[in-house]
């Protein structure tokens, strides 16, 4: 018998399949399409009771354990019906029963699945009207049509509330005989739209291909629309000049193995840190129950949502607004990471579990990687009197996952350092989304990044959900600013003083950054004072200094992503309230149940169980250098101790010399002879 | 005979000594105290003529070479006089003559030297009044006095314009029998002030040691002022619990050697980059003549200045305002870097030249290190149809130097990547500046970081000087913002559009960041258009989103650091105009000849030889975790191409698998058995 899983273990393959079977039993004779089966994390009250016992060493076989619950999302066509009904259930796996069940209002749409995407592609391919449109383009010989399914942005006021799919259409040069040729270089100016219920193409939107002054109405080219496009490849065997030859190997070796330990597939211990990792289809990797040196810091840490609205004003591009977590579930899009490619050194991979087409659990291998890296100097001091230098390196533990969303990728990493800090990083890379533009034209809403290829301006609004537990679950958020003071004989006689102003957040609300005021956000436990400074123990959050989502306030783009209208949200914790833009984002017209609604509860947030949401919005006006694959654009949220510890927590990091480092020798570096 | 040095080679030891000898010859019978002898970089017109010949392969032995000039700064006591006179000369080394000579107005003060610091310490030690003060403290048995020389902040209105030194005073526990015990834990509340001309202590300022509400006037403790202080060590042999034992080695190995080449000690070539490095006493490492793939990007890149004002309002702490470049010359404070400590991998060290006590050139070994590092993923794309992932690593070339300024250190790095970008990084570390505070007290202007030890709030205003040469020397700066637009049926029918507004800078001026408007700064060559996008070729600057210097506008702190009142300054180039706060900062009352004066020339900056200065100000309100040595606080300026290239310049980086990476094995990672 398998050992009892920790309450924070993701569902195993077996548990997933058991949950599926319980649902099948609950719908005798029905035809069921399973979308998601994943761990429903225990209510916090139950889980913390268990974790408290665990951390205090009181855990025994009789300690009450939260039930193993699965959240199952599925469409069921009941016996005698032909209509699939989307519903969600909570299943007690050991109790073998459904403990909660809900038919989801048709106002909301289930998130997308890969099989649905495949259906869309098939429907397009069979559609005479779609094929007719393609035929009119008279593609160059050897070119094949590629259909890229996309979520159907926000519903327009005129749209009926049905389930739609849209697709961007490209052409691949099959004569290259390489399935990985970059078809994005050849965009076709149509977007087919499918009605899911009837599996038929209901409309084909024709896209304008002009420049700034050519109007927004359709000027679709027919024949020859790709004549001015040129291939732009990224797979090495297709690169015209091949790859550069002068990059010599750089290896990370760890002869004694890594410094971390992973137990039971989800407990990570490293350098006084101890936390758990789970993986789910919506958020990807989730960090739980974070302790440092036995003290609690965070209850849970995960990316919650991302919205990517495009700014091309020509209809129907306002419907290019993906919610990459809510619409599709980025866990489904997690890359299966490969040794020696996605990180260096000694690497531990964790697998995930997804459901296959018939709802059974299936392994998703290597969806998370864990490794250590060196990040330069951690601290240094030289006593100039004696010349003695003491320098320590900054070692980091990285928990990383990578997702591919059609053309684009994100590299997400939680990086723990030795000084009690956590850096949460998002790297945007992949292929920017492009549309066809007429030869010689340019457009204010994008940049021509390749011949005939316009990369549209867009934004990425990320939301990181931080559920703190600073020495306990009752915490208080405040912000702190450093502000100028006038000269005053009593308080500031020489004018060098500035004021450090603290503003506690007393009720749930949304807040903005203010870099010119040096505004930082603190999460403190006001009940526990630092014995050295006398100030409450706390952690500081340094959000990226970005702008907010720019769409007009009465636009659909704006209203379905209300979470992106503040940089910081402070809410009072509720079980299962994890999603910044609400549970249902697909085809939404307005954010419902997201942070913008949560704060309306006006709950007190002083020494309460609070949650902090950090939204940062990368405005991406593409450069030519972003084509055909963009170099990473890096955003970082830093979460680090502020009077939490009694001294630099990394003061005991060894300053020993790294014996493997070497002097560059004469082969590369001739210091005797000038080149001139 | 030594080969003719490149015009951008720093002075050799021989050249330095030759320049000194020429000065000695020019002052027969005088007593000369040499402060600085360093390369005076050639006028740009002369140098670019030479560099153009070099880059186009037209360089011959008859190509005109700029004269090798030394800038010599020295005090001379002429025969028959007793008064040292500070003066500066330009010396033509090969021509063996002084080509320019200037007696410096006594309004200005020469920058500090280590021998002066030593003199100050000796004068204190011999001073009866100083010794009497120390005696009154009745130091604990075995404690020795440590004198930490500091520049004498800005002169008060009441101060005579003489050359002063001040010192912070600490006590070291000699019973530990370790010269590297952390004496900063034991601050004594006096500041002695020396008049340099007479070498005597003219005053001892007594420091208040109370809390917020205890007034600003002196409440100096006499006996027992250290009784509540406790040692807090950082050298490993003095750490109470020793160093942590669970950190296993992480090595960077480069079996085929590094990918860079260094020729003639200052030409660096790596991954299509080509540039030169020099080292001087004021700015440390300087990057020159930066090209990528044969195209010019920058003429010169260096840190220009840093001002560190302290915000404790109690006199005389307003005089704690160091100008770390102008006051002392941080090149003099550069660490001699050690293999396996300051970077990993295969490392090339460059030496510098400084002048010794009698003015002769002397080697400063290993003041710059050059190495490669891995910085995660550079770009990645997975074709989700085929599963084929192409991922390249982000290799960086790092040119690093580290300075120690009494208690504090800075790690400066110029990091070049493979995608045409340069990241300029400053890491602040070392020991925060502290003063004594009474037991049980706290103060609004700082934080108690150790028993009896108040770390005062302060700021670090860095200025990076960027002298661009984007495809030539005629460049134009603009800023670009992404701004919301209202819904409008003609221009923005669905409200998803935003405006990208470009504002060219037409005359020299100071500008601020505006992160909420997404403001970025571009340097473009308007005469050269990108063939793909049709836009001018350019580079973008992403400054750190910091506040400005906070001191009150009529304070001395504010006025001597006017450069810190804007984030970006755009000036028209003039030869030898390198210093953001002016040539002379020591004891200044007001910035003279700095960027705030340069912009007043109101020069046209459209397609001119422009210089861009980026000022970023780290507000440091210390945390307990910053004690006794602070973990690095990292600031980065990113300079990267924006429609400069015709595609991603790193698209040809090999995506080959790193064969040295390994799977974590069962020793660390038991995935079979849960711990619980």
Short mmCIF file of C-alpha atoms in Angstrom, two decimals, chain B residues 28 51 532 580 602 635 669:
data_model
loop_
_atom_site.label_atom_id
_atom_site.label_comp_id
_atom_site.label_asym_id
_atom_site.label_seq_id
_atom_site.Cartn_x
_atom_site.Cartn_y
_atom_site.Cartn_z
CA UNK B 28 63.11 72.60 -9.73
CA UNK B 51 39.64 54.56 -34.33
CA UNK B 532 12.89 46.17 -41.66
CA UNK B 580 28.28 64.50 -13.07
CA UNK B 602 21.07 75.00 -23.86
CA UNK B 635 20.52 47.96 -9.15
CA UNK B 669 16.27 13.15 -3.62
#
